[in-house]
Short mmCIF file of C-alpha atoms in Angstrom, two decimals:
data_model
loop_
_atom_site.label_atom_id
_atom_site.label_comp_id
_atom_site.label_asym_id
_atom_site.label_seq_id
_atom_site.Cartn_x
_atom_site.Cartn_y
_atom_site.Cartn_z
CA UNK A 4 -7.29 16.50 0.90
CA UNK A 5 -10.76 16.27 -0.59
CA UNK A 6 -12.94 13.69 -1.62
CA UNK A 7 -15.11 14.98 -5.11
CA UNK A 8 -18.41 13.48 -6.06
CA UNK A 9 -20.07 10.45 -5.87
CA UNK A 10 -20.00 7.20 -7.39
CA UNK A 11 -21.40 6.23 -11.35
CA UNK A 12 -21.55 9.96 -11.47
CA UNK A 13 -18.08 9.88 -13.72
CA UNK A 14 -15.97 7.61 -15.51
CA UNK A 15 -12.45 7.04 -16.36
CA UNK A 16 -11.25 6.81 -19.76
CA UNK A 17 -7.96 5.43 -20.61
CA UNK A 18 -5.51 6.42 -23.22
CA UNK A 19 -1.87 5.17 -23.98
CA UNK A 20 -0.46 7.11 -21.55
CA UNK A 21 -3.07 8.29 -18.99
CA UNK A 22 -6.11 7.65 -17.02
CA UNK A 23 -8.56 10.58 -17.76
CA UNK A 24 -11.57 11.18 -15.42
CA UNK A 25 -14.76 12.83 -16.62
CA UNK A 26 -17.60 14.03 -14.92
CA UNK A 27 -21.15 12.50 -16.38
CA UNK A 28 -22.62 14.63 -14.02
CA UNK A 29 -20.73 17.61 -12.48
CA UNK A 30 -20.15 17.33 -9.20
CA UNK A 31 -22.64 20.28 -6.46
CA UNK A 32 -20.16 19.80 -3.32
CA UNK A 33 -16.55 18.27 -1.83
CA UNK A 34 -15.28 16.81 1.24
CA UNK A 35 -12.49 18.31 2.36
CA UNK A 36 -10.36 16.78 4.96
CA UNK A 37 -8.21 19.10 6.94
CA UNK A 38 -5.79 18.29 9.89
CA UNK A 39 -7.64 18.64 13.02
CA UNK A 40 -8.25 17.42 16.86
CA UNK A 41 -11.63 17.58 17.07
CA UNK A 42 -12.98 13.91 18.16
CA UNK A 43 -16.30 14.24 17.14
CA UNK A 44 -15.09 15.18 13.57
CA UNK A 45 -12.78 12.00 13.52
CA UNK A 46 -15.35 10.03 14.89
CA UNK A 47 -17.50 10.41 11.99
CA UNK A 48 -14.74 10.55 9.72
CA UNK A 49 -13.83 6.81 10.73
CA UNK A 50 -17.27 5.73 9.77
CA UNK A 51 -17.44 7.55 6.73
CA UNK A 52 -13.63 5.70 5.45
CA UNK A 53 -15.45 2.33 6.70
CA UNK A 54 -18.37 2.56 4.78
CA UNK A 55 -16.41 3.57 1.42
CA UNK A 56 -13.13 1.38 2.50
CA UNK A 57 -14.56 -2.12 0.59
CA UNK A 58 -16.36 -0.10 -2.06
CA UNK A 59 -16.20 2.12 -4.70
CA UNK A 60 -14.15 5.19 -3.42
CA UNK A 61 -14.94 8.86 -4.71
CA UNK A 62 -11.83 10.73 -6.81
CA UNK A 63 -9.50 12.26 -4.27
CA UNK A 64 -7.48 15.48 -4.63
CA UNK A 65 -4.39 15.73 -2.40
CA UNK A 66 -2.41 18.80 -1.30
CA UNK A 67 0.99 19.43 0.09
CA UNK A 68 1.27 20.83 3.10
CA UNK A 69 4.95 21.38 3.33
CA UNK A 70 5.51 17.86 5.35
CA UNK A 71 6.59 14.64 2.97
CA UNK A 72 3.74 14.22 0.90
CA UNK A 73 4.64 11.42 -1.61
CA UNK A 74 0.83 11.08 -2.43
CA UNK A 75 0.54 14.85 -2.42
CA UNK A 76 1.21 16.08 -5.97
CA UNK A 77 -0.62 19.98 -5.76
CA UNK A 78 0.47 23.12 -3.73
CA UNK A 79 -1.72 23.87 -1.28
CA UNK A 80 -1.29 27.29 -2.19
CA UNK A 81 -2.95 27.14 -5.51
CA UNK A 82 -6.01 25.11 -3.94
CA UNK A 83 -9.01 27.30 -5.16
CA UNK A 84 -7.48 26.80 -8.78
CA UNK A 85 -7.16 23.15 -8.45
CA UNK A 86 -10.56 22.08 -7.23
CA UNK A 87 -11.93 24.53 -10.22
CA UNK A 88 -10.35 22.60 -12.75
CA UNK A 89 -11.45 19.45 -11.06
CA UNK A 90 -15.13 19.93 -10.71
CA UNK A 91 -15.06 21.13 -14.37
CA UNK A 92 -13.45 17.87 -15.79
CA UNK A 93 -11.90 16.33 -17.57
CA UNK A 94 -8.81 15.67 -15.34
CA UNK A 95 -5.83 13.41 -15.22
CA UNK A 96 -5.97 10.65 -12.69
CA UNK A 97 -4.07 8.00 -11.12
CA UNK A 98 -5.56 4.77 -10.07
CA UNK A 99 -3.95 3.40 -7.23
CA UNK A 100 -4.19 -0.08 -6.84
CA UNK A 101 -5.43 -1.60 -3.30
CA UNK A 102 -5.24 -5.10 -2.18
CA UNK A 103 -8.15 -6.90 -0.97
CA UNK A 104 -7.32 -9.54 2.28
CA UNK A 105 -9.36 -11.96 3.72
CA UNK A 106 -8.67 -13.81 7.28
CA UNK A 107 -9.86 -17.31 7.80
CA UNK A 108 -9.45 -18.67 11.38
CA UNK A 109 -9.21 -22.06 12.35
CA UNK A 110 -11.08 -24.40 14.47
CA UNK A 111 -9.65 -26.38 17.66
CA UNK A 112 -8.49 -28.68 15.70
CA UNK A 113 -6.50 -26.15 12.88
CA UNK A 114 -8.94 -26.80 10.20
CA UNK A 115 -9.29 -23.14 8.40
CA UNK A 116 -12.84 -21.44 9.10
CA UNK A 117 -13.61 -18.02 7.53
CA UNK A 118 -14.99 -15.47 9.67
CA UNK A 119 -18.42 -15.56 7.86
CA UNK A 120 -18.95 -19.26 8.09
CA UNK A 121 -21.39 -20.54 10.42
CA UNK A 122 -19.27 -22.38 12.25
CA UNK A 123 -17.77 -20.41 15.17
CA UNK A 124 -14.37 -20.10 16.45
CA UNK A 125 -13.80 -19.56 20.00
CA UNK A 126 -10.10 -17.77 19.10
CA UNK A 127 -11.63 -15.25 16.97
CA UNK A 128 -10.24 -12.12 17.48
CA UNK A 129 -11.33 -10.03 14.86
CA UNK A 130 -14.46 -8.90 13.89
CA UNK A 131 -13.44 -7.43 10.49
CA UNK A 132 -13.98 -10.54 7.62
CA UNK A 133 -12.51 -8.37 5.04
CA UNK A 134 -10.24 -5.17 4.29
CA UNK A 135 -8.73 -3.08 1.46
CA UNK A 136 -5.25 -1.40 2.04
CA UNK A 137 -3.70 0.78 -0.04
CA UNK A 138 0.34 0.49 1.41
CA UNK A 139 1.02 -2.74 3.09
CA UNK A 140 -0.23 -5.39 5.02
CA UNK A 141 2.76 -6.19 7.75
CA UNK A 142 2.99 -9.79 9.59
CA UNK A 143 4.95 -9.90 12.48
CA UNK A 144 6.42 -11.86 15.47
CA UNK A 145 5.59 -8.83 17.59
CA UNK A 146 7.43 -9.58 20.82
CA UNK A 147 8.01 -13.12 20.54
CA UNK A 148 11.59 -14.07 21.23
CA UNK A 149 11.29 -16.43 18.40
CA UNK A 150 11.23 -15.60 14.87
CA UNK A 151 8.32 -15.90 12.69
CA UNK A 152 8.32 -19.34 10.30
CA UNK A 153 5.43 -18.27 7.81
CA UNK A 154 4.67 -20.68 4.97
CA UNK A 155 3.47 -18.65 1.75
CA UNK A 156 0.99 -20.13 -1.06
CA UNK A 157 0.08 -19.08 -4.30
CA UNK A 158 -3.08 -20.11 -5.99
CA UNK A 159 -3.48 -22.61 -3.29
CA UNK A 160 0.10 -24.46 -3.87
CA UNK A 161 2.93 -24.41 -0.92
CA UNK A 162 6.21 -22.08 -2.62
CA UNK A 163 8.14 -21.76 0.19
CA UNK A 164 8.38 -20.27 4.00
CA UNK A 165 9.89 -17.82 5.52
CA UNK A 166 11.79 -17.35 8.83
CA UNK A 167 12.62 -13.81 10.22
CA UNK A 168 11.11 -11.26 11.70
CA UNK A 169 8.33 -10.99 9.45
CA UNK A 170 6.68 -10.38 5.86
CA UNK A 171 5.20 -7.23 3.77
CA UNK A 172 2.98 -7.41 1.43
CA UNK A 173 2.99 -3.74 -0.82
CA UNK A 174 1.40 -2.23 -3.48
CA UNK A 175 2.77 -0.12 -5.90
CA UNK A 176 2.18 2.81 -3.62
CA UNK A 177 3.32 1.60 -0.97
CA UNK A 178 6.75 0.26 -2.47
CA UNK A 179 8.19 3.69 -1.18
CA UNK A 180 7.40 3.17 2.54
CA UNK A 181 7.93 0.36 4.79
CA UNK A 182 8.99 -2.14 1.73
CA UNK A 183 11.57 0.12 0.38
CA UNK A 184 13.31 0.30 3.78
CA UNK A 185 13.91 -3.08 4.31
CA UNK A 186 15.58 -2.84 0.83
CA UNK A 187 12.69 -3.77 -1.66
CA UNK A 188 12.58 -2.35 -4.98
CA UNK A 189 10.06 0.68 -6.14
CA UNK A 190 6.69 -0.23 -8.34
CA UNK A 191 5.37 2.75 -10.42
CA UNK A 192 1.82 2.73 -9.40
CA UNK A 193 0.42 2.26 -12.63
CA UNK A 194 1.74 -1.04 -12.58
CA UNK A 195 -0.69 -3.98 -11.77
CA UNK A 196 1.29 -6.17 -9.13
CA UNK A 197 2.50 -6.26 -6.10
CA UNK A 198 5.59 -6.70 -3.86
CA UNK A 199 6.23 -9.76 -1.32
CA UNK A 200 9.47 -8.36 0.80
CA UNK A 201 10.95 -10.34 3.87
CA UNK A 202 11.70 -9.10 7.02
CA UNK A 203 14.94 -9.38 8.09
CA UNK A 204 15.46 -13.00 6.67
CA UNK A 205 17.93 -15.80 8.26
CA UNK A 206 19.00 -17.07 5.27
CA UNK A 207 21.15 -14.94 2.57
CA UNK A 208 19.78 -15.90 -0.45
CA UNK A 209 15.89 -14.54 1.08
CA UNK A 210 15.03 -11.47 -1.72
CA UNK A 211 11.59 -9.48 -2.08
CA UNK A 212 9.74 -10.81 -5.28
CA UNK A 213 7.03 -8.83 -7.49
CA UNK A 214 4.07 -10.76 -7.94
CA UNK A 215 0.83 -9.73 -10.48
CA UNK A 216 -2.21 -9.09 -8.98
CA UNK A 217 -3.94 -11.80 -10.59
CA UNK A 218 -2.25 -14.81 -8.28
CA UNK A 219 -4.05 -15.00 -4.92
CA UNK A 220 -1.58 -15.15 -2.01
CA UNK A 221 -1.86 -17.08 1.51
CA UNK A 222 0.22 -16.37 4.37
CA UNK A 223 0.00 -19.20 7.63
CA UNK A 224 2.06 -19.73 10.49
CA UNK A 225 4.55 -22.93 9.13
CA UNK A 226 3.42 -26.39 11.66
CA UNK A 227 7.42 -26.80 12.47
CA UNK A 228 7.35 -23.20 13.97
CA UNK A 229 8.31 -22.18 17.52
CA UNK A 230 6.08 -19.45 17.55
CA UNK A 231 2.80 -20.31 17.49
CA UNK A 232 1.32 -16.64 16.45
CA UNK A 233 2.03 -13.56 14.76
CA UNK A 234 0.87 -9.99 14.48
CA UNK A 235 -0.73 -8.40 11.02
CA UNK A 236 -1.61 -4.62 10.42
CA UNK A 237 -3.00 -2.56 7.16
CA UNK A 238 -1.68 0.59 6.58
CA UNK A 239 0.23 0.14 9.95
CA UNK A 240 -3.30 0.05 12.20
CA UNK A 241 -4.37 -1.95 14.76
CA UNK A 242 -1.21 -4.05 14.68
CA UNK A 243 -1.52 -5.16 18.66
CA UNK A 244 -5.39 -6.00 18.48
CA UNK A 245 -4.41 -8.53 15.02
CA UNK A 246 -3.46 -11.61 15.60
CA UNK A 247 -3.03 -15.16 13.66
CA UNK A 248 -2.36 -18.78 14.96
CA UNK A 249 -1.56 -21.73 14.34
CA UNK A 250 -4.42 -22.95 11.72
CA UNK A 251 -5.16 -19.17 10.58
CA UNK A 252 -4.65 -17.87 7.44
CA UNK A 253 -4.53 -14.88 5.83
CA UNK A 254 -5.27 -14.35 2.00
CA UNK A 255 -4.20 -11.63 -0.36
CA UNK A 256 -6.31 -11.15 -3.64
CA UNK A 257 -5.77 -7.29 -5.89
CA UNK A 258 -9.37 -4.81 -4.87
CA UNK A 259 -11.54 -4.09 -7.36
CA UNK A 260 -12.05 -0.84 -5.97
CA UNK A 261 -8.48 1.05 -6.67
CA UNK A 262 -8.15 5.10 -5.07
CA UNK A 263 -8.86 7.24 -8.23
CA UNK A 264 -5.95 10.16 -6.78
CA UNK A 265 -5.96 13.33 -9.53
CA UNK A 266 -2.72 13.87 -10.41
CA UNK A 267 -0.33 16.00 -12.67
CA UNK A 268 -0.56 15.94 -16.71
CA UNK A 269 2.83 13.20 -16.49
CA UNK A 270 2.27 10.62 -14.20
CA UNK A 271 6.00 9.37 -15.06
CA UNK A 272 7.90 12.43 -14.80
CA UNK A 273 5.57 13.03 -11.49
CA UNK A 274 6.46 10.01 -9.63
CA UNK A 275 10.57 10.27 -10.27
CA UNK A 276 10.62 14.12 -9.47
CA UNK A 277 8.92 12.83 -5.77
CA UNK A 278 11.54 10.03 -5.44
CA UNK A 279 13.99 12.47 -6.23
CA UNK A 280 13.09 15.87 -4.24
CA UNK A 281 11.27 13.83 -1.10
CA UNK A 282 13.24 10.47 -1.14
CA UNK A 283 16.76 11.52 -2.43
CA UNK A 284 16.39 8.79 -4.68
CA UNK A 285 20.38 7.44 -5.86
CA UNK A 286 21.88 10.53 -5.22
CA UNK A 287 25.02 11.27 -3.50
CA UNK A 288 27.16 13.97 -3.11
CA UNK A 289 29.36 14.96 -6.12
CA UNK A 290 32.91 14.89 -6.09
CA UNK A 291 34.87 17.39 -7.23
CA UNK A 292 38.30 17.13 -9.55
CA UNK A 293 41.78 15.90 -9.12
CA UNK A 294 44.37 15.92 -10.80
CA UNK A 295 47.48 14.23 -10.18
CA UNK A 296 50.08 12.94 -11.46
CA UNK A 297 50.48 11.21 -15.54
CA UNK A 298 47.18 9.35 -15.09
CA UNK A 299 45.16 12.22 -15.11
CA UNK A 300 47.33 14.77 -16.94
CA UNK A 301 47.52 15.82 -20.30
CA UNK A 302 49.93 13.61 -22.66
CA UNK A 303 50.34 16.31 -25.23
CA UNK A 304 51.54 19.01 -22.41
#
């Protein structure tokens, strides 16, 4: 994988049927971001991802390294060709929407304070006031015995709550991961919402709903609930460190800042030729012919 250029050194220019990114000034070096085991290299890596993780992030080229690589469109073989083409412009590119969550805790007495207010909370647990995820945010009962009761708001107004195990909340990209195994349905990334999918629900009628990314959604633990907290995780990290109580609150707004990913000339024909070849996508083995008797034979023999 390798991150090209810097920021306001390009721009994206948008036709009816692709994203096209062009260099305003061509890019001198590239990142490249290898599989390793090296600590000090992933050391520095993490701080370089949390200094561009809530801003602007540079174009990204992915390879394929013969593992599942949904997000992976380009043979690693061909890699010297690829970056070539890519640090001469213009390119195709796919703009991957991320979602943007915020985590208010609440006082002593359950009145919601955000974590940059100047009022401190004795039960906060996490130092982060902000993150962008690109897959999912999961909430969780963890290892309560109880199942989760979590009351969901949009723009501010009570819809309804939810009692299971847990809820996602997915982007289009990652509508093929967690979200699509609990049964969800599949978002082409180009489109601008996102998923809300329940966990294993108690009640039959629960289904995952696609919401745009211009509604701001809160999730809170309901008052009537037996348990009293839950876990959350981006991306599936740091699940056992996150926690929310009773009075916290977590809000889910779309990023301004989506993952500019190069892709392939069709973005469409791209996207069903991974579900098909890496997810197997509605296929099932054929079945070959039978004949017998009148119903399937001949009437003039």
């Amino acid at each position: 994988m390798a991150g090209c250029g810097l920021p306001k050194k390009y721009r994206f220019i948008n036709t009816s049927d692709r994203t096209v990114l062009e260099w305003k000034v061509p890019p001198t070096n590239i990142l490249v971001v290898h599989k390793f085991c090296d600590h000090k290299v992933i050391d520095h890596l993490k701080d370089l991802i949390n200094f561009v993780s809530k801003q602007a992030v540079p174009p990204v080229l992915a390879f394929r390294l013969g593992t599942l690589g949904f997000l992976t469109p380009f043979p690693f073989g061909s890699f010297q060709s690829c970056i070539r083409r890519a640090m001469e412009g213009p390119s195709t590119c796919l703009l991957r929407t991320r979602l943007r969550c915020e985590i208010s805790r609440g006082d002593q007495n359950g009145k919601s304070v955000t974590d940059d207010s100047d009022t401190s909370s004795s039960r906060s647990n996490s130092p982060d006031k902000e993150y962008h995820f690109l897959n999912e945010l999961v909430v969780d009962r963890g290892l309560s015995p109880c199942p989760c009761n979590l009351l969901v708001k949009v723009n501010g107004k009570p819809v309804t709550h939810f009692e299971g195990d847990g809820l996602i909340v997915s982007t289009p990209t990652g509508s093929t991961a967690y979200s699509m195994a609990t049964g969800a349905s599949l978002l082409h990334p180009c489109v601008p919402a996102f998923l809300l999918t329940p966990i294993n629900s108690l009640t039959l009628s629960s289904r995952a709903i696609v919401l745009p990314m211009t509604v701001r959604l809160e999730i809170c633990i309901n008052s009537t609930a037996r348990c009293k907290l839950a876990h959350f995780s981006f991306d599936g990290r740091s699940r056992a460190s996150n926690l929310i109580r009773d009075g916290d609150s977590i809000s889910v707004t779309g990023s301004p800042y989506p993952i500019p990913c190069l892709s392939t000339e069709d973005q469409a024909a791209d996207w069903f030729c991974g579900l098909n070849s890496l997810l197997n996508w509605n296929a099932r083995r054929r079945q070959s012919l039978h004949w017998s008797g009148s119903l399937c034979a001949d009437e003039d023999t």
